[in-house]
Tab-separated table of C-alpha atoms and ligand atoms in Angstrom:
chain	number	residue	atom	x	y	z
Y	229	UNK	CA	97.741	92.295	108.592
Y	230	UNK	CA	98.519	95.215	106.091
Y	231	UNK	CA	101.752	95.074	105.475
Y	232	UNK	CA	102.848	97.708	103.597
Y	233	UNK	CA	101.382	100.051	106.957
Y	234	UNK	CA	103.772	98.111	108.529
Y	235	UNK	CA	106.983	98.105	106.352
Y	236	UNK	CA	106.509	101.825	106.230
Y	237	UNK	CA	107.048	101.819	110.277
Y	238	UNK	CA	110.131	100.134	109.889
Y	239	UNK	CA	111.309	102.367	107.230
Y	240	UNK	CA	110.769	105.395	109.471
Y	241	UNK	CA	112.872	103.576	112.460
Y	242	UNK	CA	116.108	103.908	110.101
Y	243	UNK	CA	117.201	107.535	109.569
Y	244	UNK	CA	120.262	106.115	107.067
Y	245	UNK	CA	117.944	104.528	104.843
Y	246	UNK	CA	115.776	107.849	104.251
Y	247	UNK	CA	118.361	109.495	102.590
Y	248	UNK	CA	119.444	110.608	99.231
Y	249	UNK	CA	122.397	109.551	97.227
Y	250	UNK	CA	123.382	111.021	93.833
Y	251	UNK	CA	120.077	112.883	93.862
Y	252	UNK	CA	118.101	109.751	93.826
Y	253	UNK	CA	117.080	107.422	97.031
Y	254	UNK	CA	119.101	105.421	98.506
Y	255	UNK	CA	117.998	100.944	97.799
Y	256	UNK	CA	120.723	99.792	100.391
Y	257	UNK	CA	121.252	96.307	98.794
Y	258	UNK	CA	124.453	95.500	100.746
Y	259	UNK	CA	123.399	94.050	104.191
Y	260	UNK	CA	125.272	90.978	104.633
Y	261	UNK	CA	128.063	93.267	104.858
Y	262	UNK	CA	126.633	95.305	107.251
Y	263	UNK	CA	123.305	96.426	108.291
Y	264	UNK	CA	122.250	100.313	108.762
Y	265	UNK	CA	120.565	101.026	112.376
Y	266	UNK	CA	117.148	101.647	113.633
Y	267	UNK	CA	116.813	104.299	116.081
Y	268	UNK	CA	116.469	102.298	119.025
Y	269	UNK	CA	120.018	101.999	118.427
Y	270	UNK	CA	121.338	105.184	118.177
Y	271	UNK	CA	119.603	106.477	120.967
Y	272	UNK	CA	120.967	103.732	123.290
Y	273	UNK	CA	124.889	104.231	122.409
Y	274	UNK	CA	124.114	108.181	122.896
Y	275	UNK	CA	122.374	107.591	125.976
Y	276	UNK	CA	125.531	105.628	127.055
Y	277	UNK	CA	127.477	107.990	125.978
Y	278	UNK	CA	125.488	111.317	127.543
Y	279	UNK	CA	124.404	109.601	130.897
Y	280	UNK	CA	125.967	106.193	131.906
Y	281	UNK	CA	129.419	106.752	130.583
Y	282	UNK	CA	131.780	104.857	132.682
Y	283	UNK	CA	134.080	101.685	133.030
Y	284	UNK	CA	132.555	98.601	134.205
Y	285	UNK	CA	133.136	95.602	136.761
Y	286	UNK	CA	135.162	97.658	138.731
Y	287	UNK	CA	134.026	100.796	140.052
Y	288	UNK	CA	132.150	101.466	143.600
Y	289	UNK	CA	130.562	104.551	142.200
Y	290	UNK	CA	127.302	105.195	140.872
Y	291	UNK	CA	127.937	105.560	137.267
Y	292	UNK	CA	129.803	102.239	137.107
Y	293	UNK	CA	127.268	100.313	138.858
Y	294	UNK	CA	124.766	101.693	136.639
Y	295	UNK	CA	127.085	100.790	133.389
Y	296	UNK	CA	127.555	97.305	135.317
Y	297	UNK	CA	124.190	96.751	135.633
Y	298	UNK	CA	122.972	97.720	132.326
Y	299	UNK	CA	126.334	95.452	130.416
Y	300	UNK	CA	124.767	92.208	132.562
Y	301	UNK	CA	121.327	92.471	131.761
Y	302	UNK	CA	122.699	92.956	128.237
Y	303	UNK	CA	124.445	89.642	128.466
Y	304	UNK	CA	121.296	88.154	130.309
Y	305	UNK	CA	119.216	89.082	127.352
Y	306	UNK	CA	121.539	88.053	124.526
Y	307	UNK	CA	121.521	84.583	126.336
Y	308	UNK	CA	117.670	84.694	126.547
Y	309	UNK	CA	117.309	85.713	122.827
Y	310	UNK	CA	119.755	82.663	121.930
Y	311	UNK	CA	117.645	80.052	124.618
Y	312	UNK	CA	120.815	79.652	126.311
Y	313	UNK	CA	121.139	77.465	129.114
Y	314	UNK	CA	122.908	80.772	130.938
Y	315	UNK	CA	124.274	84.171	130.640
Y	316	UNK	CA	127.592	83.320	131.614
Y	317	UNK	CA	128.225	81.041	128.482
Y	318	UNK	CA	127.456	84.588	126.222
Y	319	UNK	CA	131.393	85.947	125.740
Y	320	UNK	CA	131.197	88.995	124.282
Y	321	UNK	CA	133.717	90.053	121.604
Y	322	UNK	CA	133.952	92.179	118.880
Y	323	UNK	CA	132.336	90.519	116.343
Y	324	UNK	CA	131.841	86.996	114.711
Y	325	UNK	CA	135.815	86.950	113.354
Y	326	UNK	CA	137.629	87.402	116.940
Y	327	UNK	CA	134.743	84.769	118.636
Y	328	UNK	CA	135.946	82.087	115.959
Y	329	UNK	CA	139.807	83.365	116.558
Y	330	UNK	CA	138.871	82.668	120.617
Y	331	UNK	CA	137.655	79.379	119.753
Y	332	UNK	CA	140.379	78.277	117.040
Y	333	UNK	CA	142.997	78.956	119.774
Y	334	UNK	CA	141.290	78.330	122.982
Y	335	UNK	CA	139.753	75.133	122.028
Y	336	UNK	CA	142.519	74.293	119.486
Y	337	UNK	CA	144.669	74.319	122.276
Y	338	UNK	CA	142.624	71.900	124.696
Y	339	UNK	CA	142.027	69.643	122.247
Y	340	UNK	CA	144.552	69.409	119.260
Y	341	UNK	CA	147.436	67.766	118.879
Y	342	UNK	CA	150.174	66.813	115.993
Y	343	UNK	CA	148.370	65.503	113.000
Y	344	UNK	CA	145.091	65.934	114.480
Y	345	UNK	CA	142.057	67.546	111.704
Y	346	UNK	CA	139.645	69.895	111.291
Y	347	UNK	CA	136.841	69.713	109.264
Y	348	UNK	CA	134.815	72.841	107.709
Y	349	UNK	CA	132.446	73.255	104.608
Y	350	UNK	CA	133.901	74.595	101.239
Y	351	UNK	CA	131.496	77.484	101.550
Y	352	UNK	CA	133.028	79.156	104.310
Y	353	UNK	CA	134.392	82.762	105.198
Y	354	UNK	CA	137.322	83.907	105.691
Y	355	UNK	CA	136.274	84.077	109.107
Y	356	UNK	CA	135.639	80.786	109.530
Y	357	UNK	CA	138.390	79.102	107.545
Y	358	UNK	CA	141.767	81.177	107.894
Y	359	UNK	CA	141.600	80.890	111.847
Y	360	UNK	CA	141.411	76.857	111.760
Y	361	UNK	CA	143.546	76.363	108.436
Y	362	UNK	CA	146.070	78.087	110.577
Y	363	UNK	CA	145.687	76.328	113.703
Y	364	UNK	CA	146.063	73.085	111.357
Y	365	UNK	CA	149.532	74.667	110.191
Y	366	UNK	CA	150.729	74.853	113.784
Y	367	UNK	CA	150.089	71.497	114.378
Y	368	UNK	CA	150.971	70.051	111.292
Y	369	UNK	CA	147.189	68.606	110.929
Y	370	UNK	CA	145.006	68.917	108.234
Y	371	UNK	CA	141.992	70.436	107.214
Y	372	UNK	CA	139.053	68.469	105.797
Y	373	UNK	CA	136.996	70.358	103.344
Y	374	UNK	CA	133.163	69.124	102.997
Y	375	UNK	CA	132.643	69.910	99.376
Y	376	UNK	CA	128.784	71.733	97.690
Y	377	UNK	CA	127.432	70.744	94.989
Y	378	UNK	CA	126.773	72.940	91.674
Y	379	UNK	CA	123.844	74.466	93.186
Y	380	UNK	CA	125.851	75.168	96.220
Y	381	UNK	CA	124.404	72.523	98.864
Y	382	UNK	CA	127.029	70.942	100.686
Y	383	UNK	CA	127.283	67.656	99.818
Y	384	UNK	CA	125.936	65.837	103.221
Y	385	UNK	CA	127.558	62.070	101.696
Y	386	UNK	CA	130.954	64.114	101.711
Y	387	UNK	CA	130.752	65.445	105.402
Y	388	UNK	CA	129.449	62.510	106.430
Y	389	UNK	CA	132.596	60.566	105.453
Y	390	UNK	CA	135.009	63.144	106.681
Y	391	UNK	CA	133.219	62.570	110.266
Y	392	UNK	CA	134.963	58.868	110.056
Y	393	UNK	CA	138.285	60.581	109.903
Y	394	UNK	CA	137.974	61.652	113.411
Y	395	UNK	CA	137.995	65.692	112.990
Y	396	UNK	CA	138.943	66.929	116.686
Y	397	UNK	CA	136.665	70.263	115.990
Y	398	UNK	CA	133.818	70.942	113.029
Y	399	UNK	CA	132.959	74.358	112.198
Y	400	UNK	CA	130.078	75.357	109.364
Y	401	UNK	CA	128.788	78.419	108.486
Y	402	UNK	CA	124.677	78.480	109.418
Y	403	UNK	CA	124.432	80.814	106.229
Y	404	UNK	CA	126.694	81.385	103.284
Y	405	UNK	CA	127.805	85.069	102.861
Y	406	UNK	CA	128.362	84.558	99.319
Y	407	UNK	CA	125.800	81.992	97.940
Y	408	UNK	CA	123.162	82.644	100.701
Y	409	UNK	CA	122.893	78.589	101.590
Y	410	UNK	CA	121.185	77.936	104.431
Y	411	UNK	CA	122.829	74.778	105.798
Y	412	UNK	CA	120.880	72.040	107.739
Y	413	UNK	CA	123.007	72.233	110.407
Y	414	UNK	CA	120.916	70.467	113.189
Y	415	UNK	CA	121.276	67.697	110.917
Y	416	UNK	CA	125.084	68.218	110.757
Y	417	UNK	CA	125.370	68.909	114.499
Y	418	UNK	CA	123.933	65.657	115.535
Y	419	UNK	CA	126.431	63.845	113.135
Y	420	UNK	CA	129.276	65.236	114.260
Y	421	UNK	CA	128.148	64.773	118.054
Y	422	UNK	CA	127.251	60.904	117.126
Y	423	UNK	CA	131.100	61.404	116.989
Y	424	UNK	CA	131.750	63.060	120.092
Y	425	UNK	CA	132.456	65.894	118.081
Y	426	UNK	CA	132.306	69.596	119.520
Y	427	UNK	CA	131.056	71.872	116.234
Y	428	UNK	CA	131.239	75.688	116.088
Y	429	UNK	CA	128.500	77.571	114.040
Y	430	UNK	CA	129.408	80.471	112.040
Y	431	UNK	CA	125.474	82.451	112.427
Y	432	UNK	CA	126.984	86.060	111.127
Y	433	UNK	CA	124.487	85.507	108.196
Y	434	UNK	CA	121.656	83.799	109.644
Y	435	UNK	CA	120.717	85.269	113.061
Y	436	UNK	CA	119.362	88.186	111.349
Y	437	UNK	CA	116.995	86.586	109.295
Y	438	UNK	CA	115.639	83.773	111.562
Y	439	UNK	CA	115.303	82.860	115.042
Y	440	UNK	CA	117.842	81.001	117.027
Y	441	UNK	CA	117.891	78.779	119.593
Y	442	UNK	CA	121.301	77.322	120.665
Y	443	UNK	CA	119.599	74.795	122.919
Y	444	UNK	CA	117.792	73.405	120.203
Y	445	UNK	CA	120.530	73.469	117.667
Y	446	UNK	CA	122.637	71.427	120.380
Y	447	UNK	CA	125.719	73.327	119.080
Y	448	UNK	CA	128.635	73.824	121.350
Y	449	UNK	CA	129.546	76.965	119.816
Y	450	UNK	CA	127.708	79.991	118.129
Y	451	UNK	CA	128.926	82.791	117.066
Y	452	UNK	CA	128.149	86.155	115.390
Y	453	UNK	CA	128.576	90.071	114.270
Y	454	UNK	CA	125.967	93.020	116.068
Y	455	UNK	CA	126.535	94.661	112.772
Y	456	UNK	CA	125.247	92.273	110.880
Y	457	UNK	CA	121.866	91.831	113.016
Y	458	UNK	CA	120.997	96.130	112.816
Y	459	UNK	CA	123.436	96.658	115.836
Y	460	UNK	CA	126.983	98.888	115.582
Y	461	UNK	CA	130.145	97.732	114.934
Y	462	UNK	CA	132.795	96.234	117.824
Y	463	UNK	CA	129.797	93.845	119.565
Y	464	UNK	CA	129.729	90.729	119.158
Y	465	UNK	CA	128.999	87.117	120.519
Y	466	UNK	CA	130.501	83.678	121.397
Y	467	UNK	CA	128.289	81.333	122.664
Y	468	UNK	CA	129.134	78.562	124.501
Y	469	UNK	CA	128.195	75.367	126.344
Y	470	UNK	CA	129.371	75.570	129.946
Y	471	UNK	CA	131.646	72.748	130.052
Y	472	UNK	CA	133.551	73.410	127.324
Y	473	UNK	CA	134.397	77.079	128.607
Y	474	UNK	CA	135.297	75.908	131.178
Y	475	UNK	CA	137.786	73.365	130.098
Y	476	UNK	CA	138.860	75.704	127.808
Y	477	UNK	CA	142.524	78.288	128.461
Y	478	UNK	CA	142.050	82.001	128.652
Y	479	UNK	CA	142.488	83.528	124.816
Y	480	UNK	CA	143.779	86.856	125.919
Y	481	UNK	CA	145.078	88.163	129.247
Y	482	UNK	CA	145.066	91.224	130.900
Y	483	UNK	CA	142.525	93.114	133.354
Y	484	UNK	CA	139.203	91.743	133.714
Y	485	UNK	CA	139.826	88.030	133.272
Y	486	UNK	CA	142.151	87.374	136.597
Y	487	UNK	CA	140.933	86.603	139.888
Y	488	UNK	CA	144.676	86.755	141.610
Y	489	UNK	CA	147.733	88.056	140.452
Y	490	UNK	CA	151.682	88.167	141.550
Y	491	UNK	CA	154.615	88.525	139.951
Y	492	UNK	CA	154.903	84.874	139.983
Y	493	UNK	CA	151.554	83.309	139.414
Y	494	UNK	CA	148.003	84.378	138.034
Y	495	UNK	CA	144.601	83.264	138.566
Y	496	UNK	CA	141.946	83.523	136.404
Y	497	UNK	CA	138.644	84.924	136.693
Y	498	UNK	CA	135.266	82.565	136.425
Y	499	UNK	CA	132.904	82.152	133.215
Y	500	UNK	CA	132.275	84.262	131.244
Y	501	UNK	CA	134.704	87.235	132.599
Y	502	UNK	CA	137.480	84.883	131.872
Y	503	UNK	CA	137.215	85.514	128.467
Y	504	UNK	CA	136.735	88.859	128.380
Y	505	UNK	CA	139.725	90.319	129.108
Y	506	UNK	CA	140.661	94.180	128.841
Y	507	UNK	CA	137.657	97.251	128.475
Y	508	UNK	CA	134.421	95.761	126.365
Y	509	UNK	CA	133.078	97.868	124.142
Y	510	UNK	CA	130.528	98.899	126.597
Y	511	UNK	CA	128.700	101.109	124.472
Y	512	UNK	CA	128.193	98.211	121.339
Y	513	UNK	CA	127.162	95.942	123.622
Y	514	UNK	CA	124.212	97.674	124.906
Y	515	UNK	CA	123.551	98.554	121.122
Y	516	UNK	CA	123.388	95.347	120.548
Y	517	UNK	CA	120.705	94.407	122.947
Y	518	UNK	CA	118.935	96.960	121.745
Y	519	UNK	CA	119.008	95.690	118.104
Y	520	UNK	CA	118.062	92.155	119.278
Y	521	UNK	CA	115.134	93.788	121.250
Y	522	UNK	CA	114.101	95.581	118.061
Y	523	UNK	CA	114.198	91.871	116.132
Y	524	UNK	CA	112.323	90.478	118.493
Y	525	UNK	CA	109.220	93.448	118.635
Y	526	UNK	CA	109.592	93.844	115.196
Y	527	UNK	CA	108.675	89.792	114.767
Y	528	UNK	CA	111.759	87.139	113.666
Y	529	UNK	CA	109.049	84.959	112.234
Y	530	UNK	CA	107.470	87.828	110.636
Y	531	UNK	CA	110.900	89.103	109.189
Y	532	UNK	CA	111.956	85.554	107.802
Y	533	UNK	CA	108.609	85.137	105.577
Y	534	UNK	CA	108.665	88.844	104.534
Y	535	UNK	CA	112.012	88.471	103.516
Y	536	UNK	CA	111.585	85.277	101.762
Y	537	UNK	CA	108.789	86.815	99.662
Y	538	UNK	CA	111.226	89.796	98.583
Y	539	UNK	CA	114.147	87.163	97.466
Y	540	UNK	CA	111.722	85.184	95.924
Y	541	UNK	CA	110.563	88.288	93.783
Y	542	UNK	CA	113.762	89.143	93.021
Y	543	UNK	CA	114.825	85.428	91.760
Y	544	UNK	CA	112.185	85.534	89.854
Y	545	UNK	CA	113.042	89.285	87.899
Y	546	UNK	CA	116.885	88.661	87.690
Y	547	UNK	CA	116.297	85.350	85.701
Y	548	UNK	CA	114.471	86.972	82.856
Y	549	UNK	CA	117.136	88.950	82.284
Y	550	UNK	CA	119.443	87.683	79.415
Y	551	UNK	CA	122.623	86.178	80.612
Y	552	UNK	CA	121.994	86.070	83.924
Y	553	UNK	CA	124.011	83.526	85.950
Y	554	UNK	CA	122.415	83.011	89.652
Y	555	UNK	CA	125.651	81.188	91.535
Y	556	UNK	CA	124.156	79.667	94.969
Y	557	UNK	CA	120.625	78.390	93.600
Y	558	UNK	CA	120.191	76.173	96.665
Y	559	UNK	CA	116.930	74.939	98.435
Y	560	UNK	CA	117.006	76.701	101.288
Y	561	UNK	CA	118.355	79.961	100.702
Y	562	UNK	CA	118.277	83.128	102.611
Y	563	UNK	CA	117.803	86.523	101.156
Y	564	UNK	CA	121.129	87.032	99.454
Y	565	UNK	CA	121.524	86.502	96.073
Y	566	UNK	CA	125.272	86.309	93.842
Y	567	UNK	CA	124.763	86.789	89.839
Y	568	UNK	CA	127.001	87.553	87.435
Y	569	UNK	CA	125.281	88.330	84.119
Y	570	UNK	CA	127.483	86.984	80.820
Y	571	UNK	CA	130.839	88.556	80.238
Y	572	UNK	CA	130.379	91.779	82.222
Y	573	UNK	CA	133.147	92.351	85.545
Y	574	UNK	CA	131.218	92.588	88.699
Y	575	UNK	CA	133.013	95.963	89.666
Y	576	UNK	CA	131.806	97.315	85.994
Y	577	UNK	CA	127.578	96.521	86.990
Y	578	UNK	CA	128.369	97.275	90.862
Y	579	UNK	CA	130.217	100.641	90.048
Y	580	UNK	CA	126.964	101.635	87.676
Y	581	UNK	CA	124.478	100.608	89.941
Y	582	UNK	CA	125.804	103.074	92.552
Y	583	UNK	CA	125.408	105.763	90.237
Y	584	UNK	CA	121.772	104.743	90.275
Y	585	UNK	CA	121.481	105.138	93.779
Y	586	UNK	CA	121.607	101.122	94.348
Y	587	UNK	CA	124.400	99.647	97.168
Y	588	UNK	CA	125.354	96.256	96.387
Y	589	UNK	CA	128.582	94.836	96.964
Y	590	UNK	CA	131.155	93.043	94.414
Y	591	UNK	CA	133.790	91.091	94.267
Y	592	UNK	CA	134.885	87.405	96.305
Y	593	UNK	CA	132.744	88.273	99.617
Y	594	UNK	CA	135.995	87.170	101.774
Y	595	UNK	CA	135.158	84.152	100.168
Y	596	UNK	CA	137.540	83.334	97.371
Y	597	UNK	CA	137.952	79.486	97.817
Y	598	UNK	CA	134.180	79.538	96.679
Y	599	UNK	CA	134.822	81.581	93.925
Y	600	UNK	CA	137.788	79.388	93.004
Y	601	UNK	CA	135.035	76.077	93.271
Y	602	UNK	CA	132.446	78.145	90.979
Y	603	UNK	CA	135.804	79.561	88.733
Y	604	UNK	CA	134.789	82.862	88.652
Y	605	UNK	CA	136.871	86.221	89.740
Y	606	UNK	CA	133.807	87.003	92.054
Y	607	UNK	CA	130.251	87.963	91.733
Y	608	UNK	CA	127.843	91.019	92.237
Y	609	UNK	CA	125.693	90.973	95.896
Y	610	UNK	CA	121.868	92.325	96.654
Y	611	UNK	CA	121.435	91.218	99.971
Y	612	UNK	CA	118.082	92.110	101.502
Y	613	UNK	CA	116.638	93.610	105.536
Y	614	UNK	CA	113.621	94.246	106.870
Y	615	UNK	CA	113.810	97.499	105.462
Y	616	UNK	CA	114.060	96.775	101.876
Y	617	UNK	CA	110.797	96.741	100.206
Y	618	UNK	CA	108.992	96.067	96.380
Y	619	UNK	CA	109.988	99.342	95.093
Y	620	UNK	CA	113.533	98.575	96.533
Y	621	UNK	CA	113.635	95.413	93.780
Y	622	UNK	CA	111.929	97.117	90.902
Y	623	UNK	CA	114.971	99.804	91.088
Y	624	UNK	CA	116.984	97.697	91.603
Y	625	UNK	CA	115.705	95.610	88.995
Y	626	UNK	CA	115.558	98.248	86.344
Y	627	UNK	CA	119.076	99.957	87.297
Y	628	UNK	CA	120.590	95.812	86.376
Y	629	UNK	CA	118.869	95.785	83.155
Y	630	UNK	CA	119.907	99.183	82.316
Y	631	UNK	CA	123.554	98.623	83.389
Y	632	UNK	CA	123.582	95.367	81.451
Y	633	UNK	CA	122.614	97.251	78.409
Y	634	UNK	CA	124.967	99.901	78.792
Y	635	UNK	CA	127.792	96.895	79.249
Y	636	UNK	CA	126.955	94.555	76.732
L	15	PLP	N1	131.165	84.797	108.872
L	15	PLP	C1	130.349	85.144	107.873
L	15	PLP	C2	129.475	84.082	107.242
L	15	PLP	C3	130.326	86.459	107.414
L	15	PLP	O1	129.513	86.794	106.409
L	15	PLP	C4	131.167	87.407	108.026
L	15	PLP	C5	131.217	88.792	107.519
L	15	PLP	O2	130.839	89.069	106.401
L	15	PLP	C6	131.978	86.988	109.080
L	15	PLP	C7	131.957	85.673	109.475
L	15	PLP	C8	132.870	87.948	109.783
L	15	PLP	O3	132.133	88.929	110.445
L	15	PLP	P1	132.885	90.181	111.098
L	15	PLP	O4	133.662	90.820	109.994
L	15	PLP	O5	131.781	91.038	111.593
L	15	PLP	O6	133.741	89.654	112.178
């Protein structure tokens, strides 16, 4: 297969990445925060937009039917893409924070009470740790912390323990945003489970650079961001097993999510509508299908090892460069990499490298407990897409160097 023909097909599906910043090309670096947008994309949300514009579930017309139709078959796919046992266990939300908020109150609610723990991985989001650390505040429980070792594994001795505490709910992040640890979560599922315990999985950072299959997994939960896997902002997914959504209360309420209402008593709708209360973001929703349809032509296998061989590259440049620090130097690691190189503040390399034309992102990554574990005020971010290619790393490569110099 020639890959470089290839890679320069992709290249030509995203109309952000083509252009120019500061006179120079753009080397978008900064995809865990978000990703830019193939075409397929774009044209969907303006087709929306032109033809099918209309509100959904509700209408007898012809433009809602058609918006109904086309939101379901997006929901229908998103559970096929995840091997989900159904569509109606795909909620969709807008994005990876407000499906872990849904959970952290929703299940938090069926199954916590006083005193009762949590237990989550020191490597964690914001996301992924604020929502629980506060449900543990409301009822006075406690949250266990899994700690990493200094390459930024978790330590699987540590979690295993905290299991024999009896955590009501575990939730781990698949992929670290800020060390780019891939955690063996299978693994970790079926030890919590040999517990009877239900675990959430944070995939924001790993659905976009490998496949996913929730059956497999055996999580009860999974949840992430269409921005972060080439869709647009305002989609995104909770996935869940059927019997624990429908145990679970209704997170919000409104339209949408009833079945009967009087001033005295309300119904509530069935799975997965009654989660999903109020207008979706109809158009980000079909954007997201699209996206996942443009992973899945595009090749996730082919993706993961084309990806791999970029980070790999890139390891293996930054680490002849004086000074460098790699933090997150784990096993398995996905195509994000932290560094900080000697003395230099991240926002002093990041805010050079942009004038070179090179996007990375600085600072804690919404992650500051990590930070606080490797004691450092943050670190600098190239995370890699499909898109990215050789010449992306040798400028980006060249610009670090120079920056270093001109810092040092
Ligand atoms: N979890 C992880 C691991 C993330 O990297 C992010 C965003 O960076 C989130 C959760 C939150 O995603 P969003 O801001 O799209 O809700």
């Amino acid at each position: 297969m020639n890959r470089f023909v290839e890679l320069q097909n992709i290249r030509e599906q995203f109309p952000a990445i083509q252009q120019q910043v500061y006179n120079q090309s753009l080397v978008y670096l900064d995809n865990a925060a978000t990703t830019l947008k193939p075409k397929a994309v774009i044209d969907r949300i303006h087709h929306y937009y032109s033809i099918e514009n209309s509100n959904i579930h509700r209408g007898v017309h012809y433009l809602s039917q058609q918006a109904t139709t086309a939101f379901e078959q997006a929901r229908a796919y998103v559970a096929s893409y995840l091997n989900a046992a159904y569509p109606h266990e795909v909620i969709f939300t807008k994005g990876a924070t407000e499906s872990i908020n849904l959970v952290a109150h929703s299940l938090g609610e069926l199954l916590m009470e006083t005193g009762d723990k949590i237990l989550i991985t020191a490597m964690e989001h914001h996301s992924n740790m604020v929502p629980w650390q506060q449900l543990c505040n409301r009822k006075e429980g406690e949250l266990l912390i899994a700690g990493m070792n200094e390459a930024g594994e978790t330590d699987l001795v540590h979690y295993r323990n905290l299991l024999e505490q009896k955590p009501k709910i575990v939730a781990l992040t698949h992929v670290s945003n800020s060390l780019g640890t891939i955690n063996p979560v299978r693994e970790m599922i079926a030890l919590a489970h040999q517990h009877q315990i239900p675990v959430l999985i944070d995939g924001a950072q790993s659905i976009v650079h490998q496949p996913i299959d929730v059956q497999e997994l055996d999580c009860d939960f999974f949840v992430f961001s269409g921005h972060k896997v080439y869709g647009p902002m305002g989609a995104g997914v909770l996935y869940g097993k059927t019997h624990w959504l429908e145990k679970m209360p209704p997170y919000q309420y409104g339209g949408e999510m009833v079945d009967q209402v009087s001033y005295a008593h309300t119904s509530f709708n069935q799975l997965p509508f009654k989660f999903e209360a109020g207008t979706p973001n109809v158009s980000a929703v079909l954007g997201l299908e699209a996206a996942l349809r443009f992973m899945q032509q595009t090749g996730i296998e082919h993706i993961k090892s084309y990806e791999r061989n970029l980070l790999e590259e890139a390891e293996n440049e930054l680490k002849k460069i004086p000074s460098m620090r790699i933090i997150g130097q784990a096993k398995s690691k996905a195509p994000v990499i932290s560094f900080l190189i000697g003395n230099i503040h991240p926002f002093d390399l990041g805010t050079l490298l942009d004038k070179m034309g090179i996007a990375v992102r600085t600072g804690h990554h919404c992650a500051q407990p990590v930070m606080d574990a490797f004691d450092i005020p943050g670190t600098i971010r190239a995370s890699l897409a499909m898109y990215n290619n050789a010449d992306d790393i040798q400028r980006f490569i060249a610009a670090v160097k120079k920056a270093a110099d001109m810092l040092s």
